[in-house]
Short mmCIF file of C-alpha atoms in Angstrom, two decimals:
data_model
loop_
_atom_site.label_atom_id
_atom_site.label_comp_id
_atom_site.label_asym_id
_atom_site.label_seq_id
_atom_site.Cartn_x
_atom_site.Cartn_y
_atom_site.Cartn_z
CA UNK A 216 22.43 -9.61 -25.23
CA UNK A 217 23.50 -12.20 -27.85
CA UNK A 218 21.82 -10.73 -31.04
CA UNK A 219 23.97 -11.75 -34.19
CA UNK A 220 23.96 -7.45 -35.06
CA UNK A 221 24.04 -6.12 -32.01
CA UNK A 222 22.75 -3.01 -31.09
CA UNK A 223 22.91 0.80 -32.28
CA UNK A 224 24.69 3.16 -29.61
CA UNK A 225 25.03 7.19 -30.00
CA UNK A 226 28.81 8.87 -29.17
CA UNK A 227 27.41 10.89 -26.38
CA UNK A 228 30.87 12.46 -25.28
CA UNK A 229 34.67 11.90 -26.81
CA UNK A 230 37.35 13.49 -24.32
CA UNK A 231 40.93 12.66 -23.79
CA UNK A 232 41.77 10.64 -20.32
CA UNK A 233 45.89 10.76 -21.14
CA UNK A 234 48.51 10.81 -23.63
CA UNK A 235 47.06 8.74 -26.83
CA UNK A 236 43.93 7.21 -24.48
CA UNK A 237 40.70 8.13 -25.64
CA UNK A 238 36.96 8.00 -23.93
CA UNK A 239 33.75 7.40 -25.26
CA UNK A 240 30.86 7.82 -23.28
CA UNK A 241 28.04 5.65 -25.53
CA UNK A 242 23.98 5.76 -25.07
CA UNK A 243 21.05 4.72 -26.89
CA UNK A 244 19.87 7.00 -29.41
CA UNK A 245 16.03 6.49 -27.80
CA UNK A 246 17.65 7.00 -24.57
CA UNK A 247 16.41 3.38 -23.71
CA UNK A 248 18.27 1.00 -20.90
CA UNK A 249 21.41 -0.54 -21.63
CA UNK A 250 22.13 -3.87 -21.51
CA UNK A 251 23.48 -4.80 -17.45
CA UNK A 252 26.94 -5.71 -16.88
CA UNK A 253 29.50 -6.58 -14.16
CA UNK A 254 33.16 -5.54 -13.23
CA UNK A 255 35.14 -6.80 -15.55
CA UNK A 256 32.71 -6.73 -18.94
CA UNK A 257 33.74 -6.13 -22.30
CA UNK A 258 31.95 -5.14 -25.23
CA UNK A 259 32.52 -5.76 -29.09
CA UNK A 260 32.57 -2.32 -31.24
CA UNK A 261 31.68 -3.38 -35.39
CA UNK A 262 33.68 -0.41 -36.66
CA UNK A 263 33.56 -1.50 -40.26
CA UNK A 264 33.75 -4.35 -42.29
CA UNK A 265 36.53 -6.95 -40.72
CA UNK A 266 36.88 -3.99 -38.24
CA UNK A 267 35.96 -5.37 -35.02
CA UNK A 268 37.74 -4.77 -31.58
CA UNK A 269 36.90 -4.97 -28.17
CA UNK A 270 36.98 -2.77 -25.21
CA UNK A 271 36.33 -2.84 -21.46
CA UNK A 272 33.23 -1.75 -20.02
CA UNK A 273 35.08 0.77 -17.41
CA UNK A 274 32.38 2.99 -16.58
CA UNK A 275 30.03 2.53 -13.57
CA UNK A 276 27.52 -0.89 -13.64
CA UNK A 277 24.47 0.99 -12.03
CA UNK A 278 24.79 3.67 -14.43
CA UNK A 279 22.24 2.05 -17.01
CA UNK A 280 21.95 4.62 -19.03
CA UNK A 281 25.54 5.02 -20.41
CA UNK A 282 28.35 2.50 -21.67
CA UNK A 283 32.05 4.30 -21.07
CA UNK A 284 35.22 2.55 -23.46
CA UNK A 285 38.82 3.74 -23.22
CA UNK A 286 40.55 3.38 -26.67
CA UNK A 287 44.51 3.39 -26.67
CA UNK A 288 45.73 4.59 -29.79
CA UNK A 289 48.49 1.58 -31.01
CA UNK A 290 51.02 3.35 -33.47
CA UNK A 291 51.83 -0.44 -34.96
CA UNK A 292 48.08 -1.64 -34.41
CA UNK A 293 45.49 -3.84 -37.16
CA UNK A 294 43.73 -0.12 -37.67
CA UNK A 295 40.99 -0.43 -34.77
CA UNK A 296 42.40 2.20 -32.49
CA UNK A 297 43.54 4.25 -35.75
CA UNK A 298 39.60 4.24 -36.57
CA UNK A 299 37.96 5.24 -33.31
CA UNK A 300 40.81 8.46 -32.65
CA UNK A 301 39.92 9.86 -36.04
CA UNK A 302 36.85 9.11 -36.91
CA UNK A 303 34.34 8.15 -34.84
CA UNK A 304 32.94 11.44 -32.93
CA UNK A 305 30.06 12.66 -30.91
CA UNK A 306 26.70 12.07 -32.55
CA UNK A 307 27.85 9.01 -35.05
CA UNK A 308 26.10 6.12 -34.30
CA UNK A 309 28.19 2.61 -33.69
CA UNK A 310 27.08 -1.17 -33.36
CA UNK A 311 28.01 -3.08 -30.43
CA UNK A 312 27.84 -6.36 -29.19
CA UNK A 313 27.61 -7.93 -25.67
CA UNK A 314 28.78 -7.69 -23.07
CA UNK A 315 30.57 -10.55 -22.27
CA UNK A 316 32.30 -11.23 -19.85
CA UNK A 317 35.51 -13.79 -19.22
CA UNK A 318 37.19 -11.69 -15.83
CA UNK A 319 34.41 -11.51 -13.21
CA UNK A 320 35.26 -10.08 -9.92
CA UNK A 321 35.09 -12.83 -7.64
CA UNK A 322 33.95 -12.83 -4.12
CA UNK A 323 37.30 -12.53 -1.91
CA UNK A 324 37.83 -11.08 1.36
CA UNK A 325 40.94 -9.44 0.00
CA UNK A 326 42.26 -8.33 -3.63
CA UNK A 327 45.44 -7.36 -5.06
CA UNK A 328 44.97 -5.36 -8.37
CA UNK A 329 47.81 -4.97 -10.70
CA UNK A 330 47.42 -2.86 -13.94
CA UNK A 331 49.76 -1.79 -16.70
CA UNK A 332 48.57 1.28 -18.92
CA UNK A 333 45.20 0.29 -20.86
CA UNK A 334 44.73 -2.29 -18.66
CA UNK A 335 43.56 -0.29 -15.86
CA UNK A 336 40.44 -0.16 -17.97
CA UNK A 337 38.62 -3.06 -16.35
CA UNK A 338 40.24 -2.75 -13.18
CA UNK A 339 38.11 0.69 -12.44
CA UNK A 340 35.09 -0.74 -11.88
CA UNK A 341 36.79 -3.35 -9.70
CA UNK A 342 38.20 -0.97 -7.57
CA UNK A 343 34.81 0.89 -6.94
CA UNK A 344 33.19 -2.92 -6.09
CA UNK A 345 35.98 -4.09 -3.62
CA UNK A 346 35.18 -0.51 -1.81
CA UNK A 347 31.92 -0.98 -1.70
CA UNK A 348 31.94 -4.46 -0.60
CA UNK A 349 34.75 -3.12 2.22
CA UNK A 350 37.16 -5.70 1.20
CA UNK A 351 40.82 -5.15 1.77
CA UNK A 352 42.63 -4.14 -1.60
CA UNK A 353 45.39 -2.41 -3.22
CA UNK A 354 46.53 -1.43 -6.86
CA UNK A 355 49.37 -1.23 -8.23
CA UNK A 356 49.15 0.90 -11.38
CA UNK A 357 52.26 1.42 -14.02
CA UNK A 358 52.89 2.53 -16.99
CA UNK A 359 55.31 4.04 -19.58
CA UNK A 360 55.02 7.97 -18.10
CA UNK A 361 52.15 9.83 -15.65
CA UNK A 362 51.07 11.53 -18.77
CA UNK A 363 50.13 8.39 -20.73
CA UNK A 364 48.52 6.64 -17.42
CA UNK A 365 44.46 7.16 -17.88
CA UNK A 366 42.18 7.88 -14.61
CA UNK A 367 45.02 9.14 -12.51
CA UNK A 368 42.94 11.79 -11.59
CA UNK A 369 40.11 9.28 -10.40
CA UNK A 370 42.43 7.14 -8.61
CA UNK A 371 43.08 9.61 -6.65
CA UNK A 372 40.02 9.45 -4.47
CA UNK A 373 41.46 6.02 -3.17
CA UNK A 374 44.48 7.46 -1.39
CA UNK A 375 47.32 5.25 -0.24
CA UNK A 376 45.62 2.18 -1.58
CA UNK A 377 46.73 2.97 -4.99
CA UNK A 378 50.39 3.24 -6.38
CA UNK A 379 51.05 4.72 -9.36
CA UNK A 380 54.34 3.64 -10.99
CA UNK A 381 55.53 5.57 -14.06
CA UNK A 382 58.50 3.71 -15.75
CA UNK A 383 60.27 6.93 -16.17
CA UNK A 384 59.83 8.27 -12.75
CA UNK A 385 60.15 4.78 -11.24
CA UNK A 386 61.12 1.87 -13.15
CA UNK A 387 59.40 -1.21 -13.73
CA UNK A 388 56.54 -1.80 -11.29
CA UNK A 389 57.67 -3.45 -7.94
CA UNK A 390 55.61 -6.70 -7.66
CA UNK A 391 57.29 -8.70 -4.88
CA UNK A 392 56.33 -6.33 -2.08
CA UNK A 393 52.67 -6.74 -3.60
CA UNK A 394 52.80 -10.21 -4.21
CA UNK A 395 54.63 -11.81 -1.61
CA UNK A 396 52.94 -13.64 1.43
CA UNK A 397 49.36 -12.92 0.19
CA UNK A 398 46.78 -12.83 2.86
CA UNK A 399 44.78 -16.21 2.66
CA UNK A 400 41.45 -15.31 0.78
CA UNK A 401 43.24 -12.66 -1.67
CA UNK A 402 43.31 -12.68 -4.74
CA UNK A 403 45.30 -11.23 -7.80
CA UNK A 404 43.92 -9.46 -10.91
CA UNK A 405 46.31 -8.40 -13.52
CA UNK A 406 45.58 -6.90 -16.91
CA UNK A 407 47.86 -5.29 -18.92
CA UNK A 408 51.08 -6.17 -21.35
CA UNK A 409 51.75 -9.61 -22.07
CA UNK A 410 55.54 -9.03 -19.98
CA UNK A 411 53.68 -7.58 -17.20
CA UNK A 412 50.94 -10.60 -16.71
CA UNK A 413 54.13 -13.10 -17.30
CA UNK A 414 56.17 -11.84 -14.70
CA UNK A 415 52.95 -11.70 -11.97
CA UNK A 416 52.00 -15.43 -12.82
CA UNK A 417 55.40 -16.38 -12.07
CA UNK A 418 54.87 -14.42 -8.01
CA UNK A 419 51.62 -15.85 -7.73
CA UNK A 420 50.64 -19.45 -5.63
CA UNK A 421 48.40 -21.37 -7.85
CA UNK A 422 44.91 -20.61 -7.53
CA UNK A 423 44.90 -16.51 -6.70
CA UNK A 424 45.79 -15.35 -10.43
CA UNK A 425 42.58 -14.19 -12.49
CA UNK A 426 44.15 -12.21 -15.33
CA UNK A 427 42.74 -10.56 -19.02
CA UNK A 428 45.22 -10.79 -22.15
CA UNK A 429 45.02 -8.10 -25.15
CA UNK A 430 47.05 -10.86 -26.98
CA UNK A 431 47.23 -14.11 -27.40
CA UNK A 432 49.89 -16.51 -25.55
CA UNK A 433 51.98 -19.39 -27.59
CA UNK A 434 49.53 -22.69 -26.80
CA UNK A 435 51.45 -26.31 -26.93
CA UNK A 436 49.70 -28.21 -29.04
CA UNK A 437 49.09 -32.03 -29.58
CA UNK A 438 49.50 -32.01 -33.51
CA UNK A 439 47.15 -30.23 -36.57
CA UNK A 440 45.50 -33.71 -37.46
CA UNK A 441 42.24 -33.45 -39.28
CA UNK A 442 39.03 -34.30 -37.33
CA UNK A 443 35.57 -34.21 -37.05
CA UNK A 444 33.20 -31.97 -36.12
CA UNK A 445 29.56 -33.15 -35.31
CA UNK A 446 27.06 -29.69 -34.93
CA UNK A 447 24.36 -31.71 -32.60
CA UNK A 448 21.58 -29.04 -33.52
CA UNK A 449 21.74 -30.27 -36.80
CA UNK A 450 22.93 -33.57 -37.04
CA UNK A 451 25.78 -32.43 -39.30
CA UNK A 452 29.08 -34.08 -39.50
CA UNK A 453 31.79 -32.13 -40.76
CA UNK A 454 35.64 -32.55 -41.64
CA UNK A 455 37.90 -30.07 -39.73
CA UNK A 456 41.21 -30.11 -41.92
CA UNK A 457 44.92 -29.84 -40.17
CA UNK A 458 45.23 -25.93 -41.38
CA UNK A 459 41.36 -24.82 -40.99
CA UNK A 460 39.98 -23.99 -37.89
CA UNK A 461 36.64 -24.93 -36.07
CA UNK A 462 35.71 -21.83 -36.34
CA UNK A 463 35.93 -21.16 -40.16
CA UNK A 464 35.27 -24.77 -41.15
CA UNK A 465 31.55 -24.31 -39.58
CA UNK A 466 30.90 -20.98 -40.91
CA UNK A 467 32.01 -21.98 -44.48
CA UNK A 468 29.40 -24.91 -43.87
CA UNK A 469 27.07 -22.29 -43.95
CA UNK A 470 26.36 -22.33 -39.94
CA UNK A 471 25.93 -18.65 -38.52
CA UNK A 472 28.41 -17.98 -35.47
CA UNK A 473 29.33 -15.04 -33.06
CA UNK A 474 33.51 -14.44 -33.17
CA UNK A 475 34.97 -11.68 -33.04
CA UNK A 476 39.17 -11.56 -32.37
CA UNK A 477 39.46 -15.05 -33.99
CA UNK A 478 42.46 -15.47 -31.79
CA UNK A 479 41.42 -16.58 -28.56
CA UNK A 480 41.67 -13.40 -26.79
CA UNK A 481 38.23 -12.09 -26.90
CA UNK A 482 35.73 -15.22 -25.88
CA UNK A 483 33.36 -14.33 -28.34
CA UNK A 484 32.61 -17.69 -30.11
CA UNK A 485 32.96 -19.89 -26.70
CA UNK A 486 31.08 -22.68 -27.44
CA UNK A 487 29.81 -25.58 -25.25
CA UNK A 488 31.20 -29.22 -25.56
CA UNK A 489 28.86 -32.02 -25.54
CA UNK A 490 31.64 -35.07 -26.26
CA UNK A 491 35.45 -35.27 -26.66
CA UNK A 492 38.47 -33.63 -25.57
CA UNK A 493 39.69 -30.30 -26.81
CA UNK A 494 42.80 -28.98 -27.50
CA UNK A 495 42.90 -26.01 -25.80
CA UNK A 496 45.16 -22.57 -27.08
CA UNK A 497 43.11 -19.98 -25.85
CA UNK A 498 43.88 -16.95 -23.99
CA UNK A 499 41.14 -16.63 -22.01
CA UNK A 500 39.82 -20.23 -20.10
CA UNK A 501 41.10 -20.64 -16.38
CA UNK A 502 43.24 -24.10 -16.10
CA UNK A 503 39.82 -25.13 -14.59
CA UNK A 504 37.48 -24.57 -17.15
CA UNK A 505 40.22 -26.00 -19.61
CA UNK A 506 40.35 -29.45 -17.12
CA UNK A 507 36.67 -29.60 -17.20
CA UNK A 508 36.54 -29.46 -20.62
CA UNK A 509 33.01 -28.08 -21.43
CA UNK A 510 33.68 -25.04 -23.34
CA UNK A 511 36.45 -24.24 -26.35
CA UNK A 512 36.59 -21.29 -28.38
CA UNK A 513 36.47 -22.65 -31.80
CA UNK A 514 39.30 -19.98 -33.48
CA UNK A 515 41.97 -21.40 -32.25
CA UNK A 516 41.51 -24.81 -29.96
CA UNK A 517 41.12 -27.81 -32.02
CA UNK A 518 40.29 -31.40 -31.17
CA UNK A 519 42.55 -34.43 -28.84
CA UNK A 520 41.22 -37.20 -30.62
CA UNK A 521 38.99 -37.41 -33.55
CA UNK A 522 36.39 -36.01 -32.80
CA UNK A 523 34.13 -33.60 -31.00
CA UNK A 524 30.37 -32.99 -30.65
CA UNK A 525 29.33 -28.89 -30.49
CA UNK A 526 26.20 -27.78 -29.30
CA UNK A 527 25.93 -25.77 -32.87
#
């Protein structure tokens, strides 16, 4: 689904799945299919005006019928989370977008999950694939306390392969016995905090590491020169300036674009490249896709040279 408004969706259920961590459970209001979606999947909620945010599909893929988010309640967030824990309840109708997806479960004869409190969100439905494909996995699940660690009680149907590790019980999670001398065909998914997915990248070989931010990392940066722009749908040449982005130099052009986070987090407003070299600061590209050069997601990457041609 790629509609510019999205689509209408019913609050079917609103329950509590820990301390602060709330569920939706989200249908049509005909009762009509959902949109499919894989492991890993996230979907855009419009809450409001400039209110925006996304969330993990963390529900089960076959289930076509139903679209389950986990909202964390941030005390010091931008007002999303704030939003969906007192206001939005069963029976109001919300628009969402997608799903998109940017941390596809790929085919591995072995996987190593590592979550840190929200982020176990699109590690459930991983967990459920990498059974049912019999491949060999484990998790390793922390967070601040038991109480404020969602699912538990689902987890629980895995047995030993999953390790629950609440900081005040615990300490920080243990990643070296997790991480060290990885089993060749293994790989590592990590979502969580930003000092959590830092501190995994630096245990993992090249290669094995698929990760999701909630934030954006610092991106090094050849300079803020202007540029140019060429939208090859249109023929239009336009100026990008050193303190305007891709992104908002387009849409003030008058050219309609899907975004979303407008800081490289989300994937939203990925765009193809047709000619040049981007400056990549993303969050979300592998170091692959950012060597190949193909795609950039015009909030935040900019241009190496002086110019690039967009298929917009």
């Amino acid at each position: 689904m790629t509609s510019y408004d999205g689509i209408e969706l019913v609050v079917e259920r609103r329950e509590s799945a820990a301390v602060d961590v709330l569920v939706l459970t989200l249908r049509h209001p005909s009762g009509a299919e959902l949109p499919a979606w894989e492991p890993g999947a996230h979907i855009d909620l419009v809450l409001g005006p400039g209110l925006e945010r996304q969330y993990s599909l963390c529900g089960d893929p076959a289930d076509r019928d139903r679209w389950r988010i986990a909202v964390l309640r941030e005390r010091d967030g931008r007002g999303g989370s704030a939003h969906v824990h007192e206001r939005v309840r069963p029976g109001d109708e919300v628009r969402a977008r997608g799903p998109r997806n940017h941390f596809r479960l790929e085919p591995a004869g072995g996987y190593r999950f590592v979550a840190g409190g929200i982020g176990i969100t699109p590690i459930l439905p991983m967990l459920a694939a990498a059974e049912a494909a019999g491949a060999d996995w484990t998790l390793l699940y922390g967070g601040r306390t038991r109480a404020s660690m969602a699912f538990t009680g689902e987890l629980a149907r895995y047995g030993e392969r999953v390790t629950l590790a609440p900081e005040d019980e615990t300490g920080l999670p243990a990643l070296a016995p997790v991480l060290a001398g990885l089993p060749e065909d293994t790989l590592v998914y990590c979502c969580g905090p930003g000092p959590l997915l830092d501190a995994v990248e630096e245990r993992c070989p090249a290669g094995v590491l698929r990760v999701e931010r909630f934030r954006p990392t610092t991106q090094h940066s050849v300079t803020d020169r202007e540029f140019e722009v060429v939208l090859a749908r249109s023929g239009r040449t336009l100026t990008v300036p050193p303190d305007v982005s891709v992104l908002d130099t387009v849409r003030g052009a008058g050219v309609e674009v899907l975004y979303s986070c407008a800081e490289g987090t989300c994937g939203t407003c990925e765009t193809d490249v047709l000619e040049g070299e981007p400056d990549h600061r993303d969050s979300v590209l592998t170091e692959e896709e950012r060597a190949a050069g193909e795609t950039m997601l015009i909030c935040v990457s900019r241009c190496r040279g002086r110019r690039l041609v967009l298929d917009l």
